Amino acid sequence: MEESSGGPVAEDVRRRILSMLAQGTLRPGSRLGTEREMADTFAVSRSTLRSALLPLSQAGVLERRTGRTGGTFVRADIVERNAAELAGLPARLHSGGHTSTSRVLGTDRRPATPVEAHALEISETTDIFTIRRLRFADGVPLSVDLACFVADHMEDLLEQPLGGSLYELLRVRYGLVPATTTETIEVVSASQREAQWLEIAHRKPLLAITRVTRDSTGRPFEYAYDLFRADRVRLTATSHGTVGAVERSVSSA
């Protein structure tokens, strides 16, 4: 017979969830299900389940999400990212102790749009390569990235493996090394398609980062538009100077 809320049965559910985390059955970002689904899985009442989950939510182990794709999830760690950094995302994730994987969503060769041409300092008739990828940290979707490169600088780019660090690929194969980068950051709402890719609710906030990267001669070779889940990234920026040196940080809850 089931114990009262908060009793031994609730404690047993908590221990079973923690055991699944320790064994790797549940990983950061894993969905445990809705309240009804979890009550059925653990063969307890919904009131006992709520009692079991509350301490885990308060401790930051679990989080509740609403909406069509909602439920209870294992909380994923926040990723630290420096604004206008020259290192690629995989290097940043690995230095922070996170795993990093990518999935190519699509590639294209086409004439540059006016915005892309202006950023890359080319004519609108010049061909560019575009690479759109879904990036994961610790197995959980982190960002959707669109990178644009001038095709003349790297004719066989789309024939190369694109799942790893593009900056490392550009350095090894084409001798292109980022020397400076300029970023513009704003908050936007996730479209239906972006929400599906990132496994979040439609219109959830995203950090949109527009980036132009230049080589040592000052020539731009990359124009990128990256969309980061606002609940998974903390953006920091440090400014150094002889007068009024400041450090700023933008954090997501």
XYZ file of C-alpha atoms in Angstrom:
253
model
C 0.000 0.000 0.000
C 1.317 3.429 -0.940
C 2.596 5.661 1.854
C 1.440 9.225 2.382
C 2.923 12.103 0.433
C 6.513 12.741 1.395
C 6.942 9.352 3.037
C 9.105 6.342 2.191
C 7.557 5.832 -1.248
C 8.420 9.373 -2.334
C 11.945 8.882 -1.002
C 12.214 5.648 -2.981
C 11.213 7.451 -6.180
C 13.873 10.098 -5.538
C 16.504 7.421 -4.988
C 15.507 5.623 -8.187
C 15.810 8.844 -10.208
C 19.223 9.646 -8.681
C 20.353 6.088 -9.385
C 19.329 6.455 -13.048
C 21.367 9.672 -13.224
C 24.403 8.021 -11.642
C 24.205 5.075 -14.065
C 23.833 7.337 -17.097
C 20.324 6.084 -17.914
C 19.220 9.695 -17.542
C 21.482 12.419 -18.939
C 21.378 16.243 -18.899
C 18.388 17.309 -20.959
C 16.613 13.942 -20.728
C 12.812 14.138 -20.520
C 11.239 12.102 -17.733
C 7.750 12.734 -19.047
C 4.560 14.403 -17.894
C 3.331 14.057 -14.333
C 0.822 11.382 -15.385
C 3.449 9.447 -17.368
C 5.914 9.474 -14.486
C 3.268 8.442 -11.943
C 2.506 5.432 -14.135
C 6.211 4.647 -14.617
C 6.958 4.662 -10.894
C 3.558 3.171 -9.924
C 2.753 5.955 -7.447
C 0.044 8.573 -7.096
C 0.565 11.975 -8.647
C 0.635 13.617 -5.204
C 3.430 11.278 -4.081
C 5.270 11.919 -7.344
C 5.084 15.692 -6.813
C 6.472 15.219 -3.312
C 9.307 13.107 -4.718
C 10.230 15.609 -7.433
C 10.050 18.794 -5.367
C 13.414 18.395 -3.551
C 15.105 17.458 -6.839
C 13.703 20.590 -8.514
C 14.758 22.762 -5.574
C 18.265 21.296 -5.770
C 18.488 22.141 -9.484
C 18.579 18.499 -10.596
C 15.250 18.650 -12.441
C 13.261 21.393 -14.152
C 9.620 21.687 -15.253
C 8.769 23.007 -18.716
C 5.323 23.955 -19.950
C 3.799 23.777 -23.422
C 3.326 21.034 -25.971
C 6.903 19.788 -25.595
C 6.875 20.287 -21.826
C 7.286 17.921 -18.935
C 9.985 17.253 -16.361
C 13.590 17.270 -17.602
C 17.015 16.644 -16.157
C 18.512 20.115 -15.924
C 21.364 20.749 -18.345
C 24.393 22.731 -17.251
C 24.747 26.377 -18.255
C 27.406 26.922 -20.924
C 29.769 29.853 -20.467
C 30.591 31.730 -23.683
C 32.789 34.789 -24.090
C 31.528 37.505 -26.422
C 33.618 37.986 -29.583
C 35.931 35.096 -28.722
C 38.214 33.683 -31.410
C 37.949 30.050 -30.325
C 35.330 27.836 -31.962
C 32.383 26.490 -29.997
C 33.767 22.926 -29.633
C 36.945 24.283 -28.001
C 34.880 26.482 -25.678
C 32.662 23.557 -24.661
C 35.566 21.181 -24.071
C 37.419 23.759 -21.960
C 34.291 24.053 -19.800
C 34.061 20.291 -19.299
C 31.169 19.758 -21.739
C 30.874 17.270 -24.574
C 30.306 18.712 -28.044
C 28.656 17.294 -31.152
C 27.128 18.801 -34.288
C 24.568 17.781 -36.872
C 24.608 19.355 -40.328
C 21.085 20.510 -41.180
C 21.874 21.755 -44.665
C 24.460 23.276 -47.005
C 24.182 25.452 -50.094
C 26.118 27.376 -52.712
C 24.347 30.529 -53.849
C 24.845 34.261 -54.518
C 25.242 36.366 -51.388
C 22.287 38.373 -50.108
C 22.801 42.146 -49.685
C 23.414 41.697 -45.937
C 25.900 38.870 -46.472
C 27.684 40.733 -49.285
C 28.048 43.840 -47.123
C 29.425 41.843 -44.177
C 31.882 39.879 -46.333
C 32.789 42.950 -48.443
C 31.930 41.242 -51.734
C 29.491 41.914 -54.570
C 25.985 40.441 -54.464
C 26.794 38.302 -57.519
C 29.607 36.510 -55.651
C 28.879 32.938 -54.626
C 29.036 31.921 -50.993
C 28.799 28.605 -49.184
C 26.297 28.330 -46.345
C 26.429 25.684 -43.631
C 23.598 25.335 -41.121
C 24.284 23.106 -38.114
C 22.567 22.077 -34.906
C 25.060 22.130 -32.017
C 24.794 19.980 -28.890
C 26.400 20.380 -25.469
C 26.283 17.294 -23.240
C 23.884 15.719 -25.715
C 21.329 18.558 -25.414
C 20.582 21.050 -28.244
C 22.417 24.327 -27.577
C 22.339 26.383 -30.771
C 21.478 26.559 -34.456
C 24.328 28.107 -36.429
C 24.386 29.478 -39.981
C 27.910 30.149 -41.273
C 28.611 31.831 -44.634
C 31.968 31.735 -46.463
C 33.179 33.176 -49.773
C 33.263 30.232 -52.198
C 36.324 31.495 -54.120
C 38.449 31.150 -50.980
C 37.627 27.438 -50.444
C 36.128 25.788 -53.527
C 35.882 22.271 -52.059
C 34.572 23.261 -48.607
C 31.269 21.404 -48.874
C 33.143 18.201 -49.771
C 34.918 18.251 -46.391
C 33.664 16.737 -43.087
C 31.637 19.527 -41.486
C 30.642 17.975 -38.159
C 33.663 19.189 -36.186
C 35.293 22.580 -35.712
C 34.991 24.658 -38.892
C 37.733 26.993 -37.651
C 40.114 24.041 -37.332
C 39.130 22.839 -40.824
C 39.705 26.324 -42.276
C 43.092 26.576 -40.553
C 44.384 23.187 -41.673
C 43.017 23.085 -45.226
C 42.914 26.741 -46.294
C 45.337 28.509 -43.962
C 42.588 30.779 -42.637
C 43.022 31.759 -38.992
C 40.640 34.145 -37.203
C 42.450 37.290 -36.085
C 39.531 39.493 -35.115
C 35.810 38.986 -34.729
C 32.949 41.427 -34.286
C 29.641 40.289 -32.798
C 26.213 41.858 -32.471
C 23.931 40.316 -29.833
C 20.163 40.575 -29.488
C 17.265 38.597 -28.058
C 14.755 37.058 -30.497
C 11.879 34.571 -30.276
C 12.202 31.020 -31.574
C 10.293 30.271 -34.766
C 8.375 27.015 -35.120
C 11.249 25.379 -36.978
C 13.932 26.688 -34.613
C 11.897 25.528 -31.607
C 11.676 22.012 -33.074
C 15.420 21.874 -33.701
C 16.276 23.145 -30.216
C 13.536 21.131 -28.453
C 11.965 24.176 -26.789
C 8.551 25.833 -26.923
C 7.613 28.103 -29.832
C 8.553 31.758 -29.182
C 10.941 30.929 -26.343
C 13.750 33.531 -26.107
C 16.983 32.932 -28.009
C 20.273 34.815 -27.976
C 20.956 35.783 -31.599
C 24.638 36.464 -32.291
C 25.689 37.926 -35.645
C 29.429 37.531 -36.245
C 31.973 38.738 -38.804
C 35.398 37.096 -38.595
C 38.538 38.491 -40.280
C 41.969 37.046 -41.007
C 45.305 38.686 -40.186
C 45.085 40.929 -43.275
C 41.732 42.319 -42.141
C 39.779 40.494 -44.849
C 36.420 39.065 -43.673
C 36.116 35.360 -44.399
C 33.090 34.369 -42.287
C 29.654 35.840 -41.689
C 27.592 33.881 -39.176
C 24.205 34.026 -37.491
C 23.992 31.833 -34.377
C 20.889 31.206 -32.263
C 21.569 30.025 -28.706
C 19.015 28.718 -26.237
C 18.757 31.486 -23.643
C 18.195 28.937 -20.867
C 21.490 27.176 -21.608
C 24.090 29.867 -22.186
C 25.655 32.610 -20.105
C 27.366 35.300 -22.143
C 30.307 37.243 -20.681
C 32.301 40.167 -22.042
C 35.433 41.780 -20.654
C 36.800 45.158 -21.721
C 40.361 46.226 -20.866
C 41.626 49.807 -20.944
C 43.707 52.302 -19.041
C 40.652 54.291 -18.055
C 37.294 52.867 -17.005
C 38.092 49.214 -17.524
C 34.834 47.354 -17.009
C 33.608 43.799 -16.924
C 30.078 43.036 -18.037
C 28.049 39.887 -18.015
C 24.675 38.875 -19.383
C 23.163 35.818 -17.720
C 20.127 33.741 -18.508
C 18.066 32.244 -15.729
